[in-house]
PDB file of N, CA and C in Angstrom:
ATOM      1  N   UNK A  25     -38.050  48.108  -5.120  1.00  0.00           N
ATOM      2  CA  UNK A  25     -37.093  47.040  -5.075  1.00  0.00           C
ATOM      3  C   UNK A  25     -37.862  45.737  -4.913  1.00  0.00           C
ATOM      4  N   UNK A  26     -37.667  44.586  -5.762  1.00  0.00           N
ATOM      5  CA  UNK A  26     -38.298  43.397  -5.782  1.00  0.00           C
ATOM      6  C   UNK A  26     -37.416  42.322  -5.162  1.00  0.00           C
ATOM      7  N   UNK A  27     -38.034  41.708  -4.117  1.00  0.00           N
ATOM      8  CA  UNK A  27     -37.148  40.834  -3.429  1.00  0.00           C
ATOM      9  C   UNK A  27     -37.179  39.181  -3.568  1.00  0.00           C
ATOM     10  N   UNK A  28     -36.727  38.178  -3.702  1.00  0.00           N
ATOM     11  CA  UNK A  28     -36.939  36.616  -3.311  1.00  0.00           C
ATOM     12  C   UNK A  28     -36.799  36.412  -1.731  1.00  0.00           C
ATOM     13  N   UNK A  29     -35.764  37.155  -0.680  1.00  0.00           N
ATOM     14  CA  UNK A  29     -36.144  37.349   0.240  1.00  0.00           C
ATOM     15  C   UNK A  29     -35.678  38.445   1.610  1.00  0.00           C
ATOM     16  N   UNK A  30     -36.183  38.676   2.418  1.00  0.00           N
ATOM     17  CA  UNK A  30     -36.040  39.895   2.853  1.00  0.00           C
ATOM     18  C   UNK A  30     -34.598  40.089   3.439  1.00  0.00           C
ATOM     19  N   UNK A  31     -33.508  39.831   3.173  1.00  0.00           N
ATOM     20  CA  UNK A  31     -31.830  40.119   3.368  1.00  0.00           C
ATOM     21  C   UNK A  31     -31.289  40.059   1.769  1.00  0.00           C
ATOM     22  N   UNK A  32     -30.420  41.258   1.788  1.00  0.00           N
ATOM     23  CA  UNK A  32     -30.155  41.200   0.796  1.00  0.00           C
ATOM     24  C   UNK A  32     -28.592  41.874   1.163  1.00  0.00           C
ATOM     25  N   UNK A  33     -27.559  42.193   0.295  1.00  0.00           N
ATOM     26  CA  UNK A  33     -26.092  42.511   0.682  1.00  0.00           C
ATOM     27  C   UNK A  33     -26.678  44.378   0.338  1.00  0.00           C
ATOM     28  N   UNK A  34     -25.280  45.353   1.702  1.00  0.00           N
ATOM     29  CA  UNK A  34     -25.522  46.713   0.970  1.00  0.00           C
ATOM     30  C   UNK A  34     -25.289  47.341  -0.219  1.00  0.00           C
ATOM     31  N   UNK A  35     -24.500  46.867  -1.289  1.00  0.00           N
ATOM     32  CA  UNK A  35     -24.505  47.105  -2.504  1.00  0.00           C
ATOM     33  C   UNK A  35     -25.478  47.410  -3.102  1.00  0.00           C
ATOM     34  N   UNK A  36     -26.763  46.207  -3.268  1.00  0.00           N
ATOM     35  CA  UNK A  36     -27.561  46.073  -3.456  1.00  0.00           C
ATOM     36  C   UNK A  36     -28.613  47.052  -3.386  1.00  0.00           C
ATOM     37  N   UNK A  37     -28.902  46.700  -1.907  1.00  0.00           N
ATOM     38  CA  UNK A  37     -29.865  48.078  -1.102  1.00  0.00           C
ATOM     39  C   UNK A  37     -29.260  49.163  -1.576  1.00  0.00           C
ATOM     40  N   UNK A  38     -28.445  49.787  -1.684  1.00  0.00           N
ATOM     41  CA  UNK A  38     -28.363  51.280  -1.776  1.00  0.00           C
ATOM     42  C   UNK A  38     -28.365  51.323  -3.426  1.00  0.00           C
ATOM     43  N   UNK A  39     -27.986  50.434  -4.349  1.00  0.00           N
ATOM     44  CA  UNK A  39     -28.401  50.818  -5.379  1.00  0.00           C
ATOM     45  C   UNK A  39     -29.751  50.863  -5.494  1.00  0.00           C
ATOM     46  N   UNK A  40     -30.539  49.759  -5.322  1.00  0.00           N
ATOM     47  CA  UNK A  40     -32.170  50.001  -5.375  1.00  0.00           C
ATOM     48  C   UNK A  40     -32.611  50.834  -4.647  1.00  0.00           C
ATOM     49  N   UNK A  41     -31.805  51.518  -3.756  1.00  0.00           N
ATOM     50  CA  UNK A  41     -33.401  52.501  -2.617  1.00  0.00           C
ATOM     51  C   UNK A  41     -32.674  53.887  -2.604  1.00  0.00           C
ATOM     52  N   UNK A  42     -31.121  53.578  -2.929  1.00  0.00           N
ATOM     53  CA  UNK A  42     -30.442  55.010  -2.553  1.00  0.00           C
ATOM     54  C   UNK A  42     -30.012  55.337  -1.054  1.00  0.00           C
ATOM     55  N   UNK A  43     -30.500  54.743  -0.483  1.00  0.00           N
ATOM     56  CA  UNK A  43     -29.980  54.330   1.166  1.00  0.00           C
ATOM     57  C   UNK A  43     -28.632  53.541   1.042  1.00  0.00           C
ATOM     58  N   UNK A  44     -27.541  54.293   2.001  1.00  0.00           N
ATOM     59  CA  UNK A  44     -26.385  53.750   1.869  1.00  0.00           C
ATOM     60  C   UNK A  44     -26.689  53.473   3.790  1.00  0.00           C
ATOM     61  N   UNK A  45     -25.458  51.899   3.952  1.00  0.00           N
ATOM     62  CA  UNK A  45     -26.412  51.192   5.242  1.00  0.00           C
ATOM     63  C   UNK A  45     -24.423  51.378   5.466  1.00  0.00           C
ATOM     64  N   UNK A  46     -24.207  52.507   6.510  1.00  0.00           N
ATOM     65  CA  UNK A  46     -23.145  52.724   7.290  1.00  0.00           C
ATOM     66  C   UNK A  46     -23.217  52.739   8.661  1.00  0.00           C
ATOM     67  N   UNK A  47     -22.081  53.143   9.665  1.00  0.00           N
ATOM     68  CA  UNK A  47     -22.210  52.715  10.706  1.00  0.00           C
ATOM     69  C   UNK A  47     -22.762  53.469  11.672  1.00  0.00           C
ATOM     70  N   UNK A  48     -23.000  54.863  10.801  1.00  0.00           N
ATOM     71  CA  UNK A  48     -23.850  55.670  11.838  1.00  0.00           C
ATOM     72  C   UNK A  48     -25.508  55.168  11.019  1.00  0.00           C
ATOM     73  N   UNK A  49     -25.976  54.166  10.960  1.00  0.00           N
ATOM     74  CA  UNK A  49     -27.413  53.883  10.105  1.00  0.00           C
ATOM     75  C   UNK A  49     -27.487  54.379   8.940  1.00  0.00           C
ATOM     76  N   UNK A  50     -28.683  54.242   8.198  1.00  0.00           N
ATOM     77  CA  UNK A  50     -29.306  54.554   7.148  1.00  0.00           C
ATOM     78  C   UNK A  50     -28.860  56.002   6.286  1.00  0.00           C
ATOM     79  N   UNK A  51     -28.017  56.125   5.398  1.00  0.00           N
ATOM     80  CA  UNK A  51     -27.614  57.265   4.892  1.00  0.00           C
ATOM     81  C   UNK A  51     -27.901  57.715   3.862  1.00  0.00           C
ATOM     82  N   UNK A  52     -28.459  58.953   3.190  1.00  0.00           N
ATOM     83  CA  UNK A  52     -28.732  59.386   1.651  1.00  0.00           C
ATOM     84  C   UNK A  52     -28.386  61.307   1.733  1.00  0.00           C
ATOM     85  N   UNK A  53     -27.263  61.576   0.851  1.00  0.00           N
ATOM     86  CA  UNK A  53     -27.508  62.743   1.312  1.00  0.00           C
ATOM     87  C   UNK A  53     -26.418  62.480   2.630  1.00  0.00           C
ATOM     88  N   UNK A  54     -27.047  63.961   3.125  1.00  0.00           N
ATOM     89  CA  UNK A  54     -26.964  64.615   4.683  1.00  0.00           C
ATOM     90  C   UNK A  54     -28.131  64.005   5.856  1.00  0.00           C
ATOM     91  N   UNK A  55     -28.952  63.368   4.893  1.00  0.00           N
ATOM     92  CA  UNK A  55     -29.733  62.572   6.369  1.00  0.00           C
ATOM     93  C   UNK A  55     -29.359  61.401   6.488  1.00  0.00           C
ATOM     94  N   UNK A  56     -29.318  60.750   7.728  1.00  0.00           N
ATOM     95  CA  UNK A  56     -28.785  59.353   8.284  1.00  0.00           C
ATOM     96  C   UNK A  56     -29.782  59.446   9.663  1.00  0.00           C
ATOM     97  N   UNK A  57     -30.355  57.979   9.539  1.00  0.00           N
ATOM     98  CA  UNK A  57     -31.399  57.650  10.279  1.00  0.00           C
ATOM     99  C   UNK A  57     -30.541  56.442  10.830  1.00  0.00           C
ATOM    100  N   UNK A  58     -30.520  56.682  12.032  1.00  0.00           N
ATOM    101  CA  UNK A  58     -29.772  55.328  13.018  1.00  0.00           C
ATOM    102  C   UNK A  58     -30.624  54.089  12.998  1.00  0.00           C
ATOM    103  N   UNK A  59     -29.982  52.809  12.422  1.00  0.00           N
ATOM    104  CA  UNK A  59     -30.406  51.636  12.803  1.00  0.00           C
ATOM    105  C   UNK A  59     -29.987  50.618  13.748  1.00  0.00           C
ATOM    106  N   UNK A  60     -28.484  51.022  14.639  1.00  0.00           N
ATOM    107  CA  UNK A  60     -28.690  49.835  15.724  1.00  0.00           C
ATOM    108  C   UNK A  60     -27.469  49.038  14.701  1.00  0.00           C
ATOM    109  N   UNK A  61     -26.886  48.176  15.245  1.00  0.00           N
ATOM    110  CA  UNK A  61     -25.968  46.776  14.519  1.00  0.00           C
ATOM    111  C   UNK A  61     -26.908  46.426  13.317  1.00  0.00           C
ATOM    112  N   UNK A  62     -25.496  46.795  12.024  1.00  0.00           N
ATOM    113  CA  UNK A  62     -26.127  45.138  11.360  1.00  0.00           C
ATOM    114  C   UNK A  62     -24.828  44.876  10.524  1.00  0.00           C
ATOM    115  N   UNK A  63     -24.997  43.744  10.098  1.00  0.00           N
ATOM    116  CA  UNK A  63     -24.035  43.047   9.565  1.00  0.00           C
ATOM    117  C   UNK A  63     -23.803  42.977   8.081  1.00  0.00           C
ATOM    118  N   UNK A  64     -23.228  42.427   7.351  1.00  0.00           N
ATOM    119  CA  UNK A  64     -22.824  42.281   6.026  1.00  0.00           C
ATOM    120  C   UNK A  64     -24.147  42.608   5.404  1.00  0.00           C
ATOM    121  N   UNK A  65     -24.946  41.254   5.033  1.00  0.00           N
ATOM    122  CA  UNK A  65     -26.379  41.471   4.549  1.00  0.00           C
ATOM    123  C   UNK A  65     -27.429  42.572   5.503  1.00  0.00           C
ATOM    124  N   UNK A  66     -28.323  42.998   4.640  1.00  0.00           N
ATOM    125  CA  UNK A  66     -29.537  44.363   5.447  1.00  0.00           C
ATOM    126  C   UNK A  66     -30.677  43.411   5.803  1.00  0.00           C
ATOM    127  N   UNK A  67     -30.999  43.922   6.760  1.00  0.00           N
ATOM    128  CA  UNK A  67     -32.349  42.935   7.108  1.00  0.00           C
ATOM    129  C   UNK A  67     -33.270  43.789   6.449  1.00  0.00           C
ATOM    130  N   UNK A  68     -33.548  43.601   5.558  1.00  0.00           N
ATOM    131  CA  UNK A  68     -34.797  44.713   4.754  1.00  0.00           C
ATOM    132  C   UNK A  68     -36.354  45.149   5.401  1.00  0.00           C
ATOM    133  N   UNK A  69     -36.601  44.173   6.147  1.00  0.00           N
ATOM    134  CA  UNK A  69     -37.882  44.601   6.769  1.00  0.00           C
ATOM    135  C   UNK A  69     -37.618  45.164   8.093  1.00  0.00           C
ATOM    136  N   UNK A  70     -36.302  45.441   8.914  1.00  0.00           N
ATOM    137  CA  UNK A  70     -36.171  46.165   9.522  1.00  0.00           C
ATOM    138  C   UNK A  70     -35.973  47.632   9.264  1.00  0.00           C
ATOM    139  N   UNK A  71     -34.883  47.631   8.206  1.00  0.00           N
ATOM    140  CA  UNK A  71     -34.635  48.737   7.950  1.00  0.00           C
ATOM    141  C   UNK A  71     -35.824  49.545   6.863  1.00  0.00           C
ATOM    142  N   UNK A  72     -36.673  48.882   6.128  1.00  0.00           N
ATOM    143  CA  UNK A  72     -38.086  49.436   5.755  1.00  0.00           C
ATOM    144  C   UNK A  72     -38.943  49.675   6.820  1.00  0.00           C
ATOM    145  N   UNK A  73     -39.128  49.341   8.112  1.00  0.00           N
ATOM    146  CA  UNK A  73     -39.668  49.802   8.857  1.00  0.00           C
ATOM    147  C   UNK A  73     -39.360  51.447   9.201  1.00  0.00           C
ATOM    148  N   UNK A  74     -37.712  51.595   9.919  1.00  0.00           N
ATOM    149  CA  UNK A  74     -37.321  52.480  10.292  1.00  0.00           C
ATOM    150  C   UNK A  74     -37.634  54.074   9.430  1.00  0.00           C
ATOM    151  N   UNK A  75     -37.241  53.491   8.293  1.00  0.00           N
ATOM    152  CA  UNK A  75     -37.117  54.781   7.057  1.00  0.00           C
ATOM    153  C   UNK A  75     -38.470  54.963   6.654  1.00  0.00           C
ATOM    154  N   UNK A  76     -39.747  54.061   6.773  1.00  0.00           N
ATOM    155  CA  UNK A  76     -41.165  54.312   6.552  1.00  0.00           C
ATOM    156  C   UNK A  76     -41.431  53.686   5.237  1.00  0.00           C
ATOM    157  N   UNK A  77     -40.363  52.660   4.967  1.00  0.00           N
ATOM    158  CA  UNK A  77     -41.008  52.173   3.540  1.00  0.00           C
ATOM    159  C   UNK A  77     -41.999  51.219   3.670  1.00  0.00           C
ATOM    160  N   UNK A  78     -42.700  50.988   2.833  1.00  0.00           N
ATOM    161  CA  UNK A  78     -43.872  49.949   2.536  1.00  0.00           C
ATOM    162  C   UNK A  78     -43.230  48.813   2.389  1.00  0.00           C
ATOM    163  N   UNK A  79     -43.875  48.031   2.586  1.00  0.00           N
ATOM    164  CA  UNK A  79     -43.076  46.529   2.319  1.00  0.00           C
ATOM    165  C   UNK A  79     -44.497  45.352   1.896  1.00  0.00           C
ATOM    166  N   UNK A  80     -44.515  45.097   0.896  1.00  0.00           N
ATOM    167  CA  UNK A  80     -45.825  43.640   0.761  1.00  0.00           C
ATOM    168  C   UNK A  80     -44.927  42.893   0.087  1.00  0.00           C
ATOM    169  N   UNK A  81     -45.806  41.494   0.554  1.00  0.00           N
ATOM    170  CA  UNK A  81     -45.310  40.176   0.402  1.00  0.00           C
ATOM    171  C   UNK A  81     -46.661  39.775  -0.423  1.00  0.00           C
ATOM    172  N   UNK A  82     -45.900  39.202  -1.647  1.00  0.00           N
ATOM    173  CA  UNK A  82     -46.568  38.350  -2.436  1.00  0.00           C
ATOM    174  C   UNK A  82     -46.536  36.850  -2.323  1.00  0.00           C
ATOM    175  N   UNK A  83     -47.590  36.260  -1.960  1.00  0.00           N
ATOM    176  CA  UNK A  83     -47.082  34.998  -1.392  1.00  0.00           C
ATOM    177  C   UNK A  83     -47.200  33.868  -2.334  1.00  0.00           C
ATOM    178  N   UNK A  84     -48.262  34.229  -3.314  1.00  0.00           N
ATOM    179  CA  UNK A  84     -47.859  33.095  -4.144  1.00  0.00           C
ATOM    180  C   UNK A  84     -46.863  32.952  -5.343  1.00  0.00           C
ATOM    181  N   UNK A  85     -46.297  33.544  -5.667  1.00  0.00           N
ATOM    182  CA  UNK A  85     -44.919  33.956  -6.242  1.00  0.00           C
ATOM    183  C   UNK A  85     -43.691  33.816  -5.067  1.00  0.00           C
ATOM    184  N   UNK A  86     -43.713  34.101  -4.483  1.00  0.00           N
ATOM    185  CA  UNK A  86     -42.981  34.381  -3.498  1.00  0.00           C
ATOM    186  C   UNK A  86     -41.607  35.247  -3.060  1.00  0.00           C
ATOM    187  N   UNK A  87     -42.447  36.454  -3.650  1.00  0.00           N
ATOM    188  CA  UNK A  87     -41.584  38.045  -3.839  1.00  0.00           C
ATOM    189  C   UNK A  87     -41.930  38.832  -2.554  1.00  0.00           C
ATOM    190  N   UNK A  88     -41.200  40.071  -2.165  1.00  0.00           N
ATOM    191  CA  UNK A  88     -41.403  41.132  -1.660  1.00  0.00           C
ATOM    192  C   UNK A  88     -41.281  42.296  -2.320  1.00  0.00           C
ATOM    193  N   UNK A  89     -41.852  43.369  -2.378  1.00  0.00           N
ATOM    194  CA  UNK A  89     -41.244  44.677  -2.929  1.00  0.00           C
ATOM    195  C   UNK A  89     -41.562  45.604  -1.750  1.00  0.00           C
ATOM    196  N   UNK A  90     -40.159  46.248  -1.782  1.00  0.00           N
ATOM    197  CA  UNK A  90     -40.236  47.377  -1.074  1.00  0.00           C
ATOM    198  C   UNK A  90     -40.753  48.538  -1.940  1.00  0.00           C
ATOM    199  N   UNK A  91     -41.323  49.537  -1.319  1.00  0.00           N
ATOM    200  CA  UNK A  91     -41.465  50.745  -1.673  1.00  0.00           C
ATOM    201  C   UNK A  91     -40.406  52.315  -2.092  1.00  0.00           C
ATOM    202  N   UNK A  92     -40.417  52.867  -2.112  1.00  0.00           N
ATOM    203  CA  UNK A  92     -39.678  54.008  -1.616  1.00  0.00           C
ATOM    204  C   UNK A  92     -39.940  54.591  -0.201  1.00  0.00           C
ATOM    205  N   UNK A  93     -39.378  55.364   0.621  1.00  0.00           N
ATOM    206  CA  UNK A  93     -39.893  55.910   2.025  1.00  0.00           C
ATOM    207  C   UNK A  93     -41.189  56.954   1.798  1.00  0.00           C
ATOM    208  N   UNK A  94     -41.846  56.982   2.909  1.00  0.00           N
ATOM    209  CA  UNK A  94     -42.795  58.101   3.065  1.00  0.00           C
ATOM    210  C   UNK A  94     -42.066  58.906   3.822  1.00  0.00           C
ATOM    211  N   UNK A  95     -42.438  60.210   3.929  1.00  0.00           N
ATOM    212  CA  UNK A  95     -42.245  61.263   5.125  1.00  0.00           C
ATOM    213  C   UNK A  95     -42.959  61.455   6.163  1.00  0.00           C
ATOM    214  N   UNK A  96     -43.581  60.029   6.586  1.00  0.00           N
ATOM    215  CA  UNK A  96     -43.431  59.366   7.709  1.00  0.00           C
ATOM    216  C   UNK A  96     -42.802  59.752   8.643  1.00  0.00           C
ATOM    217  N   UNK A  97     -41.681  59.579   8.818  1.00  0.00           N
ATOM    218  CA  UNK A  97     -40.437  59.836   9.685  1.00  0.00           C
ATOM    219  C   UNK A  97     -39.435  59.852   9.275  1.00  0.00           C
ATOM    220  N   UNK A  98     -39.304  60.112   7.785  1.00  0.00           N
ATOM    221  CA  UNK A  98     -38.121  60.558   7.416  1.00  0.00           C
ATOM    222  C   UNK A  98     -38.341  61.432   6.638  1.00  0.00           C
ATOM    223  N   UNK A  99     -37.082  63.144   6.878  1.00  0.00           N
ATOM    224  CA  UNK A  99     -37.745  63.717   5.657  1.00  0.00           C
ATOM    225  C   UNK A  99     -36.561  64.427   5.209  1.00  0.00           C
ATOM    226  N   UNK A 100     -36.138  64.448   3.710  1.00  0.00           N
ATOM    227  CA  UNK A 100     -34.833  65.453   3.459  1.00  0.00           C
ATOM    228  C   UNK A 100     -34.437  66.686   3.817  1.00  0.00           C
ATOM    229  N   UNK A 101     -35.538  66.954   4.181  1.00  0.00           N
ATOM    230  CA  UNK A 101     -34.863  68.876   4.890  1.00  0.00           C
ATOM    231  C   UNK A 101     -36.932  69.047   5.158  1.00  0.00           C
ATOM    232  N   UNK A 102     -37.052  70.469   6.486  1.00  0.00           N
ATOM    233  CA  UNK A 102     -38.201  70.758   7.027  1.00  0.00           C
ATOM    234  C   UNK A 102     -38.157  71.805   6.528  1.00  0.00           C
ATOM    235  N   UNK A 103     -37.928  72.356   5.059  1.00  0.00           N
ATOM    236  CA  UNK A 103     -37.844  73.184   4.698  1.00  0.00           C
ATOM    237  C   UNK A 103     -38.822  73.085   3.809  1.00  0.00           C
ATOM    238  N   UNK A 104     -40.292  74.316   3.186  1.00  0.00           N
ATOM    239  CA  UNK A 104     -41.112  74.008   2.586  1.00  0.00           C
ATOM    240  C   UNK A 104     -40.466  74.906   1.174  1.00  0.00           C
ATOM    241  N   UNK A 105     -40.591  74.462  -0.029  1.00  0.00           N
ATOM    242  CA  UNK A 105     -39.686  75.258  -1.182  1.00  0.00           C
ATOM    243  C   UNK A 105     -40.858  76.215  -1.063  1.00  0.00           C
ATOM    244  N   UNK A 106     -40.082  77.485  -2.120  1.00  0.00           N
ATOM    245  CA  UNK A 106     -40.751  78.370  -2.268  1.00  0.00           C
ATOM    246  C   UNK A 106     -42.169  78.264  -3.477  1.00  0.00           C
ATOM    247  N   UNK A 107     -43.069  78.615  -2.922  1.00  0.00           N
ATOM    248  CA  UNK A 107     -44.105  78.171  -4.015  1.00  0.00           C
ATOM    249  C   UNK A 107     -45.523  78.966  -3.850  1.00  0.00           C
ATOM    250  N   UNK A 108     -45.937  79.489  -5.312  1.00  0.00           N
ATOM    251  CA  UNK A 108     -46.949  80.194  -5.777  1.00  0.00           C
ATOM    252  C   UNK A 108     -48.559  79.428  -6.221  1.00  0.00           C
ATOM    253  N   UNK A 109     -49.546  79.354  -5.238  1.00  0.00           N
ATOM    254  CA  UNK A 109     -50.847  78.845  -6.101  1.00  0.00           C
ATOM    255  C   UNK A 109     -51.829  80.151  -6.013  1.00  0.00           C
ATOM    256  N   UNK A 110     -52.723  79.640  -6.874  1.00  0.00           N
ATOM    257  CA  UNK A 110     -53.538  80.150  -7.019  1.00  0.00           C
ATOM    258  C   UNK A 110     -54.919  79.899  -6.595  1.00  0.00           C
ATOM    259  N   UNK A 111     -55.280  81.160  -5.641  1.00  0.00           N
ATOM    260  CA  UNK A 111     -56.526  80.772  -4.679  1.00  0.00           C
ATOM    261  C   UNK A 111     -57.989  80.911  -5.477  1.00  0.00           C
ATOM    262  N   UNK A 112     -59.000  80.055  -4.560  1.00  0.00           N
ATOM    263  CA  UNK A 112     -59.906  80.138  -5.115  1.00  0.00           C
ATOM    264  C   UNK A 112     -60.732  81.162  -5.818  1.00  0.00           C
ATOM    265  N   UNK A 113     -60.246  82.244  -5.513  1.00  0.00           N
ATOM    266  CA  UNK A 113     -60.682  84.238  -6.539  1.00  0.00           C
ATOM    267  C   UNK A 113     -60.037  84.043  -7.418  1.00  0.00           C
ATOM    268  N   UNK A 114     -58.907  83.691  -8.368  1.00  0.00           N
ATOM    269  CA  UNK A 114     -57.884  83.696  -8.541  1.00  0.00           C
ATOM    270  C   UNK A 114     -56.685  84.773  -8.836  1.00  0.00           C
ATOM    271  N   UNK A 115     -56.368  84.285  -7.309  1.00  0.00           N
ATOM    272  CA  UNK A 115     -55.067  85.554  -7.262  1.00  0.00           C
ATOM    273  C   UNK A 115     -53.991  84.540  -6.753  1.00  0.00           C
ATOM    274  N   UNK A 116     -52.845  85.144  -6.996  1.00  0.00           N
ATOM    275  CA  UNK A 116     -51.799  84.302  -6.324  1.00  0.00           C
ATOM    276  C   UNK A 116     -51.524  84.784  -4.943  1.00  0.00           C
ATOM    277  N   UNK A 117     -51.267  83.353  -4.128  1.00  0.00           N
ATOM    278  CA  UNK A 117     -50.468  83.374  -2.670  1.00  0.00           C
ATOM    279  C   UNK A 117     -49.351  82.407  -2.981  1.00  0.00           C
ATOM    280  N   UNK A 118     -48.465  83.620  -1.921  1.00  0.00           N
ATOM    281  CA  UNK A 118     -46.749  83.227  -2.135  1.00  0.00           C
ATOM    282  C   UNK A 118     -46.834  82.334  -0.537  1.00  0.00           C
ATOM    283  N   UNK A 119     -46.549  81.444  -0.511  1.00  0.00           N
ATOM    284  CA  UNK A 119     -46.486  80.338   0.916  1.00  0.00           C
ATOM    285  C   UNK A 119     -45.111  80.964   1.912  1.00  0.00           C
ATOM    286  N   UNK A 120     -43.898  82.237   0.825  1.00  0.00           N
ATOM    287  CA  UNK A 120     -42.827  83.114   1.857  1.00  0.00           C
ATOM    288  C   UNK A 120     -43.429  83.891   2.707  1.00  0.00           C
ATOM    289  N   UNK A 121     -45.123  84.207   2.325  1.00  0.00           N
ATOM    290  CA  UNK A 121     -45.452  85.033   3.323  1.00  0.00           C
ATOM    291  C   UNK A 121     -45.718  84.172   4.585  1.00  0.00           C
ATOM    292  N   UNK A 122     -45.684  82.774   4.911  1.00  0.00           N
ATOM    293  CA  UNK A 122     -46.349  81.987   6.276  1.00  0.00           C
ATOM    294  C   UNK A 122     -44.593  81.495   6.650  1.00  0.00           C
ATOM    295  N   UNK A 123     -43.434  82.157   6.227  1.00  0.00           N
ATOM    296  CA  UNK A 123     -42.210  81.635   6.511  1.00  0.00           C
ATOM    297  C   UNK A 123     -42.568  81.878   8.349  1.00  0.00           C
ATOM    298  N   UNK A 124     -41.820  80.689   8.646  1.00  0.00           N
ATOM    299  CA  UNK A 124     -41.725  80.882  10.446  1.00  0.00           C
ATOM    300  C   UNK A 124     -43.018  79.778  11.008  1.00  0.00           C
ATOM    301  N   UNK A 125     -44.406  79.874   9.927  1.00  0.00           N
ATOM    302  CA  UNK A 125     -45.559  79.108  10.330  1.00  0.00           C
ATOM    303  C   UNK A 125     -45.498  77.989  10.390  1.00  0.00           C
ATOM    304  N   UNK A 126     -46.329  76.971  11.006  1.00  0.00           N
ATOM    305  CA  UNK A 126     -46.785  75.760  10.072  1.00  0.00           C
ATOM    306  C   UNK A 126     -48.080  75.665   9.631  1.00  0.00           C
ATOM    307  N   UNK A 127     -47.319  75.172   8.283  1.00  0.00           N
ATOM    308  CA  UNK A 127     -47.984  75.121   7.436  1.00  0.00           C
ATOM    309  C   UNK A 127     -49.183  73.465   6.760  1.00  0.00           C
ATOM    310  N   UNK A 128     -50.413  73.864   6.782  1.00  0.00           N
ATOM    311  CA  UNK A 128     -50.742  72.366   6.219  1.00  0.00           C
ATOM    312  C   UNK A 128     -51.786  72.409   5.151  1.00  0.00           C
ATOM    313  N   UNK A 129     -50.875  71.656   3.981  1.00  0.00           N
ATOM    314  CA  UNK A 129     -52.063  71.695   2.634  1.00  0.00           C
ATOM    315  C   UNK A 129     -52.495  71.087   2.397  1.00  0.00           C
ATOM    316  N   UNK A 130     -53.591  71.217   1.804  1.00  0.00           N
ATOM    317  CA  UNK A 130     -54.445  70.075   1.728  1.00  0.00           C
ATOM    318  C   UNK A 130     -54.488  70.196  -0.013  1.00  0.00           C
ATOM    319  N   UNK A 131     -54.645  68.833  -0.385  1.00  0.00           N
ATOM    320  CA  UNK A 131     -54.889  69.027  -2.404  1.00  0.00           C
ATOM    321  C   UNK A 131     -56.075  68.519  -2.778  1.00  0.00           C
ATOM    322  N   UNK A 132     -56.712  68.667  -3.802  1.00  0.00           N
ATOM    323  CA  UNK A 132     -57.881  68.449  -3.624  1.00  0.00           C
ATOM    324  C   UNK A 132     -58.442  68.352  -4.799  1.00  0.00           C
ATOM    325  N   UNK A 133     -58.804  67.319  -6.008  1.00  0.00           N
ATOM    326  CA  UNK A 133     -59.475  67.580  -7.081  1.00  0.00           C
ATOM    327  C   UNK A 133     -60.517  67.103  -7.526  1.00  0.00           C
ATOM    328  N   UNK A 134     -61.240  67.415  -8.289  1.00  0.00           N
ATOM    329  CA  UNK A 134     -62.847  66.901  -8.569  1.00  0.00           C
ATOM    330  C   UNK A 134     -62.779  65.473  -9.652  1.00  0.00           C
ATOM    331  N   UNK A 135     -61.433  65.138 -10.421  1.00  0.00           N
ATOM    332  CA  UNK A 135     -61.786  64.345 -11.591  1.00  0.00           C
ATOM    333  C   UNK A 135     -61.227  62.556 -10.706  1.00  0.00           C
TER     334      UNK A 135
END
């Protein structure tokens, strides 16, 4: 989302980010992340804080763009999908066998 400046109306915001700004906070989906009061216009660099979006300011133009969120601190479900790689022998591992674990991958390529 490209800004002139950081308030903008919720129409807006939720068309560009998909975040709908209701009164229980930040909504998309089944997740809603509480933001506290706000009013007609979104304060965008608050609520990019909360949800983990990026935010830079271009200053000699004098734009902002937000990002999309990281999973940071927000995340659509803690659910890892079901998924097949192939290990370094190459054989496949199913990630249903670590169901219950946590899990952490790392990616990794040479080019």
């Amino acid at each position: 989302m490209i800004l002139s400046a950081l308030r903008t109306d919720r129409a807006t915001f939720q068309r560009e980010t998909g975040w709908d700004i209701k009164p229980q906070g930040a909504c998309r989906g089944e997740v809603c992340v509480p933001l506290g009061e706000m009013g007609e216009e979104v304060d965008v660099a608050s609520v990019a804080e909360r949800l983990g979006m990026p935010l830079v300011h271009e200053q000699k133009h004098g734009i902002w763009a937000v990002g999309p969120e990281t999973a940071g601190r927000v995340l659509p479900s803690a659910d890892f999908p079901d998924l097949v790689l192939p290990t370094w022998q190459g054989d496949d591992f199913d990630f249903r066998s670590l169901r219950g674990q946590k899990i952490f991958l790392l990616a990794w390529a040479s080019w």
